[in-house]
CSV table of C-alpha atoms in Angstrom, one decimal:
chain,number,residue,atom,x,y,z
A,26,MET,CA,0.0,0.0,0.0
A,27,ARG,CA,1.2,3.4,-0.9
A,28,THR,CA,2.6,5.5,1.9
A,29,SER,CA,1.2,9.0,2.0
A,30,ARG,CA,3.8,11.7,1.4
A,31,ILE,CA,3.9,14.4,4.0
A,32,THR,CA,4.1,17.3,1.6
A,33,ARG,CA,3.1,21.0,1.8
A,34,LEU,CA,2.4,23.0,-1.3
A,35,GLY,CA,2.5,26.7,-0.7
A,36,LEU,CA,-0.4,28.9,-1.5
A,37,GLY,CA,1.5,30.4,-4.4
A,38,GLY,CA,1.9,27.1,-6.0
A,39,VAL,CA,-1.8,26.4,-5.7
A,40,LEU,CA,-2.8,29.7,-7.1
A,41,ALA,CA,-0.4,29.3,-10.0
A,42,GLY,CA,-2.0,26.1,-10.9
A,43,VAL,CA,-5.4,27.7,-10.6
A,44,LEU,CA,-4.6,30.6,-12.8
A,45,ALA,CA,-3.0,28.3,-15.4
A,46,LEU,CA,-6.0,26.0,-15.5
A,47,THR,CA,-8.6,28.8,-15.3
A,48,ALA,CA,-7.3,30.2,-18.5
A,49,CYS,CA,-8.5,27.0,-20.2
A,50,ALA,CA,-12.0,27.1,-18.5
A,51,PRO,CA,-14.9,27.8,-20.8
A,52,THR,CA,-16.5,31.2,-20.7
A,53,GLY,CA,-19.6,31.3,-18.5
A,54,SER,CA,-18.8,28.1,-16.7
A,55,GLY,CA,-18.5,29.8,-13.4
A,56,GLY,CA,-14.8,28.8,-13.2
A,57,GLY,CA,-15.6,25.4,-14.5
A,58,THR,CA,-13.3,22.5,-15.0
A,59,GLY,CA,-9.8,23.3,-13.9
A,60,SER,CA,-10.7,25.8,-11.3
A,61,SER,CA,-9.7,25.1,-7.7
A,62,GLY,CA,-13.3,26.0,-6.9
A,63,ALA,CA,-12.1,27.3,-3.6
A,64,GLY,CA,-13.4,30.8,-4.3
A,65,ASP,CA,-11.5,33.9,-5.0
A,66,GLY,CA,-8.6,34.4,-2.6
A,67,ASP,CA,-9.6,31.6,-0.2
A,68,ALA,CA,-7.7,28.7,-1.6
A,69,PRO,CA,-6.4,26.6,1.4
A,70,GLU,CA,-2.7,25.9,2.0
A,71,VAL,CA,-2.6,22.3,1.0
A,72,SER,CA,-1.2,20.0,3.7
A,73,THR,CA,-1.4,16.3,4.6
A,74,GLU,CA,-1.0,17.2,8.3
A,75,LEU,CA,-4.2,17.9,10.2
A,76,GLY,CA,-2.8,19.1,13.5
A,77,ASP,CA,-4.8,18.6,16.7
A,78,GLU,CA,-7.4,21.5,16.4
A,79,PRO,CA,-11.0,20.3,16.2
A,80,VAL,CA,-12.4,20.0,12.7
A,81,GLU,CA,-16.0,19.3,11.9
A,82,LEU,CA,-16.9,17.9,8.4
A,83,VAL,CA,-20.2,17.0,6.8
A,84,LEU,CA,-20.4,14.1,4.3
A,85,TYR,CA,-23.3,13.8,1.9
A,86,ASP,CA,-24.3,10.5,0.2
A,87,GLY,CA,-27.1,8.2,-0.8
A,88,ALA,CA,-28.9,6.5,2.1
A,89,GLY,CA,-28.2,3.0,0.8
A,90,LEU,CA,-24.5,3.5,1.6
A,91,LYS,CA,-25.0,4.6,5.2
A,92,THR,CA,-23.7,1.4,6.7
A,93,ILE,CA,-20.4,1.5,4.9
A,94,ASP,CA,-20.0,5.3,5.2
A,95,ASP,CA,-20.5,5.0,9.0
A,96,ALA,CA,-17.9,2.3,9.2
A,97,LEU,CA,-15.4,4.3,7.1
A,98,ILE,CA,-16.0,7.4,9.2
A,99,ALA,CA,-15.6,5.6,12.5
A,100,ALA,CA,-12.3,4.2,11.4
A,101,PHE,CA,-11.1,7.5,10.1
A,102,GLN,CA,-12.1,9.3,13.3
A,103,ASP,CA,-10.1,6.7,15.3
A,104,LYS,CA,-7.1,7.6,13.2
A,105,PHE,CA,-7.8,11.4,13.4
A,106,PRO,CA,-9.6,11.9,16.7
A,107,ASN,CA,-9.7,15.7,16.2
A,108,VAL,CA,-11.9,15.3,13.1
A,109,THR,CA,-15.6,14.7,13.5
A,110,ILE,CA,-17.7,13.8,10.5
A,111,THR,CA,-21.5,14.0,10.5
A,112,THR,CA,-23.6,12.7,7.6
A,113,ARG,CA,-26.5,13.8,5.4
A,114,PHE,CA,-28.3,11.3,3.3
A,115,ASP,CA,-30.8,11.5,0.5
A,116,PRO,CA,-32.8,8.4,-0.8
A,117,ASP,CA,-30.7,6.7,-3.4
A,118,ASN,CA,-33.2,7.2,-6.2
A,119,VAL,CA,-33.1,11.0,-5.8
A,120,GLN,CA,-29.6,11.7,-4.6
A,121,ALA,CA,-28.2,12.1,-8.1
A,122,GLN,CA,-30.8,14.6,-9.0
A,123,ASN,CA,-30.4,16.5,-5.7
A,124,ALA,CA,-26.6,16.6,-5.7
A,125,PRO,CA,-26.2,19.7,-7.9
A,126,ARG,CA,-28.6,21.7,-5.7
A,127,VAL,CA,-26.9,20.5,-2.5
A,128,LEU,CA,-23.4,21.4,-3.9
A,129,SER,CA,-24.5,24.9,-5.0
A,130,SER,CA,-26.3,25.7,-1.8
A,131,GLU,CA,-25.1,28.2,0.7
A,132,ASP,CA,-24.5,25.4,3.2
A,133,PRO,CA,-22.7,22.7,1.2
A,134,PRO,CA,-21.2,19.6,2.7
A,135,ASP,CA,-17.4,19.1,2.9
A,136,LEU,CA,-17.5,15.8,1.1
A,137,ALA,CA,-20.2,14.7,-1.4
A,138,ARG,CA,-21.0,11.8,-3.6
A,139,ILE,CA,-20.7,12.9,-7.2
A,140,ASN,CA,-22.8,11.0,-9.7
A,141,SER,CA,-22.2,13.0,-12.9
A,142,LEU,CA,-18.6,14.1,-12.5
A,143,GLY,CA,-18.2,15.7,-15.9
A,144,SER,CA,-21.0,18.2,-15.8
A,145,THR,CA,-20.6,18.8,-12.1
A,146,ALA,CA,-16.9,19.7,-12.4
A,147,HIS,CA,-17.5,21.6,-15.6
A,148,ASN,CA,-20.1,23.7,-13.9
A,149,GLY,CA,-17.6,24.7,-11.2
A,150,LEU,CA,-19.2,22.9,-8.4
A,151,LEU,CA,-16.1,20.9,-7.3
A,152,THR,CA,-12.7,21.6,-5.9
A,153,ASN,CA,-9.8,20.7,-8.2
A,154,LEU,CA,-7.9,18.0,-6.3
A,155,ASP,CA,-4.7,18.2,-8.3
A,156,PRO,CA,-2.7,19.8,-5.4
A,157,TRP,CA,-3.7,17.0,-3.0
A,158,ALA,CA,-3.2,14.4,-5.7
A,159,GLU,CA,0.4,15.5,-5.9
A,160,ALA,CA,0.8,15.7,-2.1
A,161,TYR,CA,-0.7,12.3,-1.4
A,162,GLY,CA,0.6,10.5,-4.5
A,163,TRP,CA,-2.9,9.8,-6.1
A,164,THR,CA,-1.3,10.4,-9.4
A,165,ASP,CA,0.2,6.9,-9.2
A,166,LEU,CA,-3.2,5.2,-8.9
A,167,PRO,CA,-4.1,2.7,-11.7
A,168,SER,CA,-4.9,4.5,-14.9
A,169,GLY,CA,-8.3,2.9,-15.1
A,170,GLN,CA,-9.3,4.3,-11.8
A,171,LEU,CA,-7.8,7.7,-12.5
A,172,ALA,CA,-9.9,7.9,-15.6
A,173,MET,CA,-13.0,7.8,-13.4
A,174,TYR,CA,-11.8,10.8,-11.4
A,175,THR,CA,-10.6,13.2,-14.0
A,176,VAL,CA,-12.3,15.8,-16.2
A,177,ASP,CA,-10.9,17.9,-19.0
A,178,GLU,CA,-11.5,21.5,-19.8
A,179,ASP,CA,-14.6,20.6,-21.9
A,180,GLY,CA,-16.2,18.6,-19.1
A,181,VAL,CA,-15.3,15.2,-20.6
A,182,ARG,CA,-14.2,12.6,-18.2
A,183,GLY,CA,-11.2,10.3,-18.6
A,184,THR,CA,-8.4,12.9,-18.7
A,185,GLY,CA,-7.6,16.3,-17.2
A,186,SER,CA,-7.6,17.4,-13.5
A,187,GLN,CA,-8.7,15.1,-10.7
A,188,PHE,CA,-12.0,16.0,-9.0
A,189,SER,CA,-12.9,12.9,-7.0
A,190,LEU,CA,-11.7,9.7,-5.4
A,191,ALA,CA,-13.8,6.5,-4.8
A,192,SER,CA,-14.5,4.8,-1.5
A,193,GLY,CA,-14.4,1.6,-3.4
A,194,PHE,CA,-16.0,0.0,-6.4
A,195,VAL,CA,-19.1,-1.8,-7.3
A,196,THR,CA,-19.3,-4.7,-9.6
A,197,THR,CA,-22.3,-6.2,-11.3
A,198,GLY,CA,-23.4,-9.6,-12.2
A,199,LEU,CA,-26.0,-12.3,-11.5
A,200,TYR,CA,-27.0,-13.6,-8.2
A,201,VAL,CA,-28.0,-17.2,-8.8
A,202,ASN,CA,-30.2,-19.4,-6.6
A,203,THR,CA,-28.1,-22.6,-6.7
A,204,ASP,CA,-30.8,-24.7,-5.1
A,205,LEU,CA,-33.3,-23.8,-7.9
A,206,MET,CA,-30.5,-24.2,-10.4
A,207,ALA,CA,-30.0,-27.8,-9.3
A,208,GLN,CA,-33.7,-28.5,-9.3
A,209,LEU,CA,-33.9,-27.3,-12.9
A,210,GLY,CA,-31.0,-29.5,-13.9
A,211,ILE,CA,-28.7,-26.6,-14.7
A,212,ASP,CA,-25.0,-27.4,-14.0
A,213,ALA,CA,-23.6,-23.9,-13.8
A,214,PRO,CA,-24.5,-20.2,-14.2
A,215,PRO,CA,-24.6,-19.0,-17.8
A,216,THR,CA,-21.5,-17.6,-19.3
A,217,THR,CA,-23.0,-16.4,-22.6
A,218,VAL,CA,-26.3,-14.6,-23.5
A,219,ALA,CA,-27.3,-17.7,-25.5
A,220,GLU,CA,-26.9,-19.9,-22.4
A,221,TRP,CA,-28.7,-17.4,-20.3
A,222,GLU,CA,-31.7,-17.4,-22.6
A,223,GLU,CA,-31.8,-21.2,-22.6
A,224,GLN,CA,-31.8,-21.3,-18.8
A,225,LEU,CA,-34.5,-18.7,-18.7
A,226,ALA,CA,-36.6,-20.8,-21.0
A,227,THR,CA,-36.0,-23.8,-18.8
A,228,ALA,CA,-37.1,-21.9,-15.7
A,229,LYS,CA,-40.2,-20.6,-17.4
A,230,ALA,CA,-41.2,-24.1,-18.5
A,231,ALA,CA,-40.9,-25.2,-14.9
A,232,GLY,CA,-43.0,-22.3,-13.5
A,233,VAL,CA,-39.9,-20.6,-12.0
A,234,THR,CA,-39.4,-16.9,-12.3
A,235,GLY,CA,-36.3,-16.4,-14.4
A,236,ILE,CA,-35.2,-12.9,-13.4
A,237,MET,CA,-36.6,-11.2,-10.3
A,238,ALA,CA,-36.6,-7.4,-11.1
A,239,GLY,CA,-37.7,-4.4,-9.2
A,240,ASN,CA,-38.6,-2.2,-12.1
A,241,ALA,CA,-40.6,0.4,-10.1
A,242,THR,CA,-37.1,1.8,-9.3
A,243,GLY,CA,-35.6,0.9,-12.7
A,244,GLY,CA,-34.3,-2.5,-11.9
A,245,GLY,CA,-34.8,-3.7,-15.5
A,246,LEU,CA,-32.0,-1.3,-16.6
A,247,THR,CA,-29.4,-3.7,-15.1
A,248,THR,CA,-30.4,-6.5,-17.5
A,249,LEU,CA,-30.7,-4.0,-20.3
A,250,GLN,CA,-27.1,-2.8,-19.8
A,251,PHE,CA,-25.8,-6.3,-19.6
A,252,LEU,CA,-27.2,-6.7,-23.1
A,253,LEU,CA,-26.0,-3.3,-24.2
A,254,ASN,CA,-22.5,-3.9,-23.0
A,255,GLY,CA,-22.1,-6.8,-25.4
A,256,ARG,CA,-23.8,-5.2,-28.4
A,257,VAL,CA,-22.5,-1.7,-28.1
A,258,GLY,CA,-19.1,-2.3,-26.4
A,259,ALA,CA,-17.4,-0.8,-23.4
A,260,ASP,CA,-15.6,2.1,-25.2
A,261,ALA,CA,-18.8,3.4,-26.8
A,262,ILE,CA,-20.8,3.3,-23.6
A,263,ASN,CA,-18.0,4.8,-21.5
A,264,GLN,CA,-17.6,7.7,-24.0
A,265,TRP,CA,-21.3,8.3,-23.8
A,266,VAL,CA,-21.3,8.3,-20.0
A,267,TYR,CA,-18.2,10.6,-20.1
A,268,ASN,CA,-20.2,13.0,-22.4
A,269,ALA,CA,-17.7,12.8,-25.2
A,270,PRO,CA,-18.6,15.0,-28.2
A,271,ASP,CA,-21.1,13.3,-30.6
A,272,ALA,CA,-21.5,10.3,-28.3
A,273,THR,CA,-24.7,8.4,-28.9
A,274,ILE,CA,-26.3,5.4,-27.4
A,275,ALA,CA,-29.1,5.2,-30.0
A,276,THR,CA,-27.5,2.9,-32.5
A,277,PRO,CA,-28.7,-0.2,-34.4
A,278,GLU,CA,-26.6,-2.4,-32.0
A,279,GLY,CA,-28.3,-0.7,-29.0
A,280,ASP,CA,-31.7,-1.4,-30.5
A,281,GLU,CA,-30.8,-5.0,-30.9
A,282,ALA,CA,-30.1,-5.2,-27.2
A,283,VAL,CA,-33.4,-3.6,-26.3
A,284,ALA,CA,-35.2,-6.0,-28.7
A,285,THR,CA,-33.7,-8.9,-26.9
A,286,LEU,CA,-34.9,-7.5,-23.5
A,287,ASP,CA,-38.3,-7.0,-25.0
A,288,GLU,CA,-38.5,-10.6,-26.2
A,289,TRP,CA,-37.6,-11.8,-22.7
A,290,ILE,CA,-40.3,-9.6,-21.2
A,291,ARG,CA,-42.9,-10.9,-23.6
A,292,ALA,CA,-41.7,-14.5,-23.0
A,293,GLY,CA,-42.4,-14.1,-19.3
A,294,TYR,CA,-38.8,-14.5,-18.1
A,295,PHE,CA,-39.3,-11.7,-15.5
A,296,ASN,CA,-41.7,-11.5,-12.6
A,297,ASP,CA,-45.0,-10.3,-14.1
A,298,ASP,CA,-45.3,-7.5,-11.5
A,299,ALA,CA,-41.9,-6.1,-12.2
A,300,ASN,CA,-43.2,-2.5,-12.7
A,301,GLY,CA,-45.0,-2.7,-9.3
A,302,THR,CA,-41.9,-4.1,-7.4
A,303,ASP,CA,-39.2,-1.9,-6.1
A,304,ALA,CA,-35.5,-2.8,-5.6
A,305,ALA,CA,-35.9,-3.7,-1.9
A,306,GLY,CA,-39.0,-5.9,-2.7
A,307,ALA,CA,-37.2,-7.7,-5.5
A,308,LEU,CA,-34.2,-8.4,-3.3
A,309,ALA,CA,-36.4,-9.7,-0.5
A,310,ARG,CA,-38.4,-12.0,-2.8
A,311,PHE,CA,-35.2,-13.4,-4.4
A,312,ALA,CA,-33.7,-14.0,-1.0
A,313,SER,CA,-36.8,-15.9,0.0
A,314,GLY,CA,-36.3,-18.2,-3.0
A,315,ASP,CA,-38.5,-16.5,-5.7
A,316,GLY,CA,-36.4,-16.3,-8.9
A,317,LEU,CA,-33.5,-18.1,-10.4
A,318,PHE,CA,-31.5,-14.9,-11.1
A,319,PHE,CA,-31.3,-11.5,-9.6
A,320,ALA,CA,-29.3,-9.0,-11.8
A,321,SER,CA,-27.7,-6.6,-9.5
A,322,GLY,CA,-24.4,-5.5,-7.9
A,323,ASN,CA,-22.2,-6.2,-4.9
A,324,TRP,CA,-24.1,-3.6,-2.9
A,325,ASP,CA,-26.7,-6.3,-2.3
A,326,ALA,CA,-24.1,-9.0,-1.4
A,327,SER,CA,-24.3,-8.6,2.4
A,328,GLY,CA,-28.1,-8.4,2.4
A,329,ILE,CA,-28.5,-11.5,0.3
A,330,ALA,CA,-25.8,-13.5,2.2
A,331,GLY,CA,-27.6,-12.7,5.4
A,332,GLN,CA,-30.8,-14.2,4.2
A,333,MET,CA,-30.0,-17.3,2.0
A,334,ASP,CA,-27.3,-19.9,1.8
A,335,ASP,CA,-27.8,-21.5,-1.6
A,336,VAL,CA,-26.6,-18.6,-3.7
A,337,THR,CA,-23.6,-17.6,-5.7
A,338,PHE,CA,-22.5,-14.7,-7.9
A,339,ALA,CA,-21.5,-14.8,-11.5
A,340,ALA,CA,-20.2,-12.4,-14.1
A,341,PRO,CA,-22.8,-11.0,-16.6
A,342,PRO,CA,-23.2,-13.5,-19.5
A,343,ALA,CA,-21.2,-12.4,-22.5
A,344,LEU,CA,-22.5,-11.9,-26.0
A,345,THR,CA,-19.5,-13.9,-27.3
A,346,GLU,CA,-17.2,-16.4,-25.6
A,347,GLY,CA,-14.3,-14.7,-23.8
A,348,GLN,CA,-15.9,-11.3,-23.6
A,349,PHE,CA,-16.0,-10.0,-20.0
A,350,LEU,CA,-17.8,-6.7,-19.5
A,351,ALA,CA,-19.6,-5.5,-16.4
A,352,MET,CA,-20.7,-2.2,-14.9
A,353,SER,CA,-18.2,-1.2,-12.3
A,354,ASP,CA,-18.1,2.2,-10.9
A,355,PRO,CA,-17.1,3.9,-7.7
A,356,VAL,CA,-19.2,3.0,-4.7
A,357,SER,CA,-19.3,6.7,-3.8
A,358,ASN,CA,-17.2,8.9,-6.0
A,359,PHE,CA,-16.5,11.5,-3.4
A,360,GLY,CA,-15.5,15.1,-4.3
A,361,ILE,CA,-15.1,18.3,-2.3
A,362,PRO,CA,-17.6,20.9,-3.2
A,363,ALA,CA,-16.1,24.1,-4.4
A,364,LYS,CA,-18.2,26.1,-1.9
A,365,ALA,CA,-17.1,24.0,1.0
A,366,LYS,CA,-15.3,25.8,3.8
A,367,ALA,CA,-11.7,26.4,2.7
A,368,GLU,CA,-10.4,25.6,6.2
A,369,ASN,CA,-11.9,22.1,6.1
A,370,LYS,CA,-10.5,21.0,2.7
A,371,ASN,CA,-7.3,19.5,4.0
A,372,ALA,CA,-9.3,17.4,6.4
A,373,ALA,CA,-11.7,16.4,3.7
A,374,ALA,CA,-8.8,15.5,1.4
A,375,ALA,CA,-7.3,13.4,4.3
A,376,PHE,CA,-10.5,11.4,4.4
A,377,LEU,CA,-10.2,10.8,0.7
A,378,ASN,CA,-6.7,9.6,1.1
A,379,PHE,CA,-7.8,7.3,4.0
A,380,LEU,CA,-10.1,5.5,1.5
A,381,LEU,CA,-6.9,4.0,0.0
A,382,SER,CA,-5.6,2.6,3.3
A,383,ASP,CA,-5.5,-1.1,4.0
A,384,GLU,CA,-8.1,-0.5,6.8
A,385,ALA,CA,-10.6,1.2,4.5
A,386,ARG,CA,-10.1,-1.4,1.7
A,387,GLN,CA,-10.9,-4.2,4.2
A,388,ILE,CA,-14.0,-2.3,5.3
A,389,LEU,CA,-15.2,-2.1,1.7
A,390,VAL,CA,-14.6,-5.9,1.1
A,391,ASP,CA,-16.2,-6.8,4.4
A,392,ASN,CA,-19.3,-5.0,3.1
A,393,GLY,CA,-19.3,-6.8,-0.2
A,394,PHE,CA,-17.7,-4.1,-2.3
A,395,ALA,CA,-14.4,-4.0,-4.1
A,396,PRO,CA,-11.5,-2.0,-2.7
A,397,SER,CA,-10.2,1.4,-4.0
A,398,GLY,CA,-6.6,1.9,-4.9
A,399,GLU,CA,-4.1,-0.9,-5.1
A,400,GLY,CA,-2.3,-3.3,-2.9
A,401,ALA,CA,-2.7,-6.7,-1.2
A,402,ALA,CA,-6.2,-8.1,-1.6
A,403,PRO,CA,-8.2,-7.9,1.6
A,404,THR,CA,-9.3,-11.2,3.1
A,405,THR,CA,-12.7,-12.9,2.6
A,406,GLU,CA,-14.3,-15.9,4.2
A,407,PRO,CA,-13.6,-19.0,2.1
A,408,GLY,CA,-16.7,-20.3,0.3
A,409,SER,CA,-18.7,-17.2,1.0
A,410,LEU,CA,-20.8,-15.2,-1.4
A,411,ASN,CA,-18.3,-12.3,-0.9
A,412,GLU,CA,-15.5,-14.5,-2.0
A,413,ALA,CA,-17.4,-15.1,-5.3
A,414,VAL,CA,-18.0,-11.4,-5.7
A,415,GLN,CA,-14.4,-10.5,-5.1
A,416,ALA,CA,-13.2,-13.2,-7.5
A,417,SER,CA,-15.5,-11.8,-10.2
A,418,PHE,CA,-14.2,-8.3,-9.6
A,419,VAL,CA,-10.5,-9.4,-9.8
A,420,ALA,CA,-11.3,-11.2,-13.1
A,421,LEU,CA,-13.1,-8.1,-14.4
A,422,VAL,CA,-10.1,-5.8,-13.7
A,423,GLU,CA,-7.7,-8.3,-15.3
A,424,ALA,CA,-9.9,-8.3,-18.4
A,425,ASP,CA,-10.0,-4.5,-18.4
A,426,GLY,CA,-13.8,-4.8,-18.7
A,427,GLN,CA,-15.1,-2.1,-16.4
A,428,VAL,CA,-18.0,-0.3,-18.0
A,429,GLN,CA,-19.7,2.9,-16.6
A,430,PHE,CA,-23.3,2.8,-15.6
A,431,ILE,CA,-25.6,4.5,-18.1
A,432,GLN,CA,-27.5,6.0,-15.2
A,433,ASN,CA,-24.5,8.2,-14.4
A,434,ALA,CA,-24.3,10.0,-17.8
A,435,THR,CA,-26.1,13.2,-16.6
A,436,PRO,CA,-27.7,14.2,-13.3
A,437,GLY,CA,-31.2,13.9,-14.7
A,438,ILE,CA,-30.9,10.9,-17.1
A,439,THR,CA,-32.1,8.3,-14.6
A,440,GLN,CA,-35.6,9.7,-14.6
A,441,THR,CA,-35.9,9.3,-18.4
A,442,GLN,CA,-34.3,5.9,-18.3
A,443,ASN,CA,-36.7,4.6,-15.6
A,444,GLN,CA,-39.7,6.0,-17.5
A,445,GLU,CA,-38.6,4.3,-20.8
A,446,ILE,CA,-37.8,0.9,-19.2
A,447,GLN,CA,-41.1,0.9,-17.4
A,448,ASN,CA,-42.9,1.7,-20.6
A,449,LEU,CA,-41.1,-1.2,-22.3
A,450,PHE,CA,-42.0,-3.6,-19.5
A,451,GLY,CA,-45.6,-2.3,-19.5
A,452,GLY,CA,-45.9,-2.8,-23.3
A,453,LYS,CA,-46.4,0.9,-23.8
A,454,SER,CA,-43.5,1.4,-26.2
A,455,SER,CA,-41.6,-0.5,-28.8
A,456,PRO,CA,-37.9,-1.5,-28.6
A,457,THR,CA,-36.9,1.2,-31.1
A,458,ASP,CA,-38.5,3.9,-29.0
A,459,VAL,CA,-36.3,3.4,-25.9
A,460,LEU,CA,-32.8,4.5,-26.8
A,461,PRO,CA,-33.8,7.5,-29.0
A,462,ALA,CA,-35.8,8.9,-26.2
A,463,ILE,CA,-32.9,8.5,-23.8
A,464,GLN,CA,-30.5,10.1,-26.3
A,465,LYS,CA,-32.9,13.0,-26.8
A,466,ALA,CA,-33.0,13.7,-23.0
A,467,TYR,CA,-29.3,13.3,-22.8
A,468,GLU,CA,-28.6,15.9,-25.5
A,469,GLU,CA,-31.2,18.3,-24.1
A,470,GLU,CA,-29.6,18.1,-20.6
A,471,LEU,CA,-26.1,18.7,-22.1
A,472,GLY,CA,-27.4,21.5,-24.2
A,473,ARG,CA,-26.4,19.9,-27.5
C-alpha cells in the first residue's frame, strides 16, 4: 500500500495552478473545469498534516450506503480523533438529482458523492484536487481508476484534472439461486447470453421466475445494460457516460439489445409484476427463494448472504465467448464541493486519502464491495458469497472490462431511463423507442 507523502504545497503554487487552469476554463462556466473551486482568494494551504485542532466535516451520500459510510467514518475518526464527520443522506433514487442543488447551496457539505462528475466539475461545483493528488501520490493510482476521477476543460471525463476519489468499487453480475439451479438440472450459471436465454426458458417451463426485477425503481435497466455492453461495447458506452462529443447510445446495435430484452419480457422471463416491485422488494423475494436470477451488484451481497445460503455470484453473461464486461463504478465517488469551507478542505482530502488505506479497503470488502486503490487483496471468508463477488471483480479488472453505468451519464438521465424501461415492461413502447428517447433527453440536458 502506498505510503502518504507528507508534503506541503504553498499557497502560491496552488494559485499558480489555478490561474493556469482557469485560463482554459470555458466562458460562462463559473470557473468550471480546472478551477480550484475554492473561491477567489480563499484557496487553502494544501497540507497532509491535520494538527490537533477540532475539525467538523459533513459528508453527503445516498442512504443505501449509510452502513459503509458509517464504518469508514468511524475508522477515520479513530485515526484522526480531532476530526468529527457528521452525515447527510438522501434516498438513493433522488440523490443524483439533488446533488447539484446541494453542492451549490449556501451550506454545502465538505464531502459529497458525485454521480455526474463531468458536468458537475464543468459547472464549477467541485474543488480541483490536483494539489492534493500530488501531495498524497494519487497520481500513481491505476490509470483505469484515475480515468473515473478526471475531467478535461470541456467537461469530458477520462483525462484532465482530478476532482474525485472513490470509496471503493461496485461490480455487477447475476446472483444465482443454486438450489433452484440444481432442481432445474442446470449445471452452472450462464457464461453467454445464449446460455442465459436457454436457462430462462428452462425456468419458465418449470414455472420458476427467471429474473426477479424491481422495475418500479428501474431494476430492468441492469439487465438491459448487460445486453447493451455486449452489443454496443465498453468504449462506446464509457464515452457516452463521459459526455464525449457526438457520443450516442441510440445505435442499431443498441436497438438489438433492447429488442432482446423486449423478447424476454414478452416471453415471461421476468416476474410479471416487475413494474410494481421496487428494488428492496425484489431483493427480499429473491432472497426468499423466488427467482433463479437477480441481476444486481455487490451492494446487495451482504443483504443476500444474510438471508440465504444457496446462492452464488456470476459475471454477466457475455455476448460472445471470452468477452468480459460488467458495470463497475465507484461506490461513492467523493468530491469536495467548491463552496465547502476552505479551512476544512485539507481534512476532507485526508478522508479521501484514507479511502486508499488497508483498513478502509478491508471495510469495503467486508461490506461486499471491491477496494479502492491498489495493494494486497483484503481477506474474505472461504466459500462465502463475498469470495465469489471478489473473484468476479478481480477477473473483471484483469480483463479491463469495467463499464460505466448509463445512469450516471447526466444528473437527470435516470428519470428518463426509468420511464422508458417501465414503458417497455408495460408494453407501452416499442424497442426502437427506448434509446432515441434516452438520447434526446441526454442531449437536451447537455445543451447539445
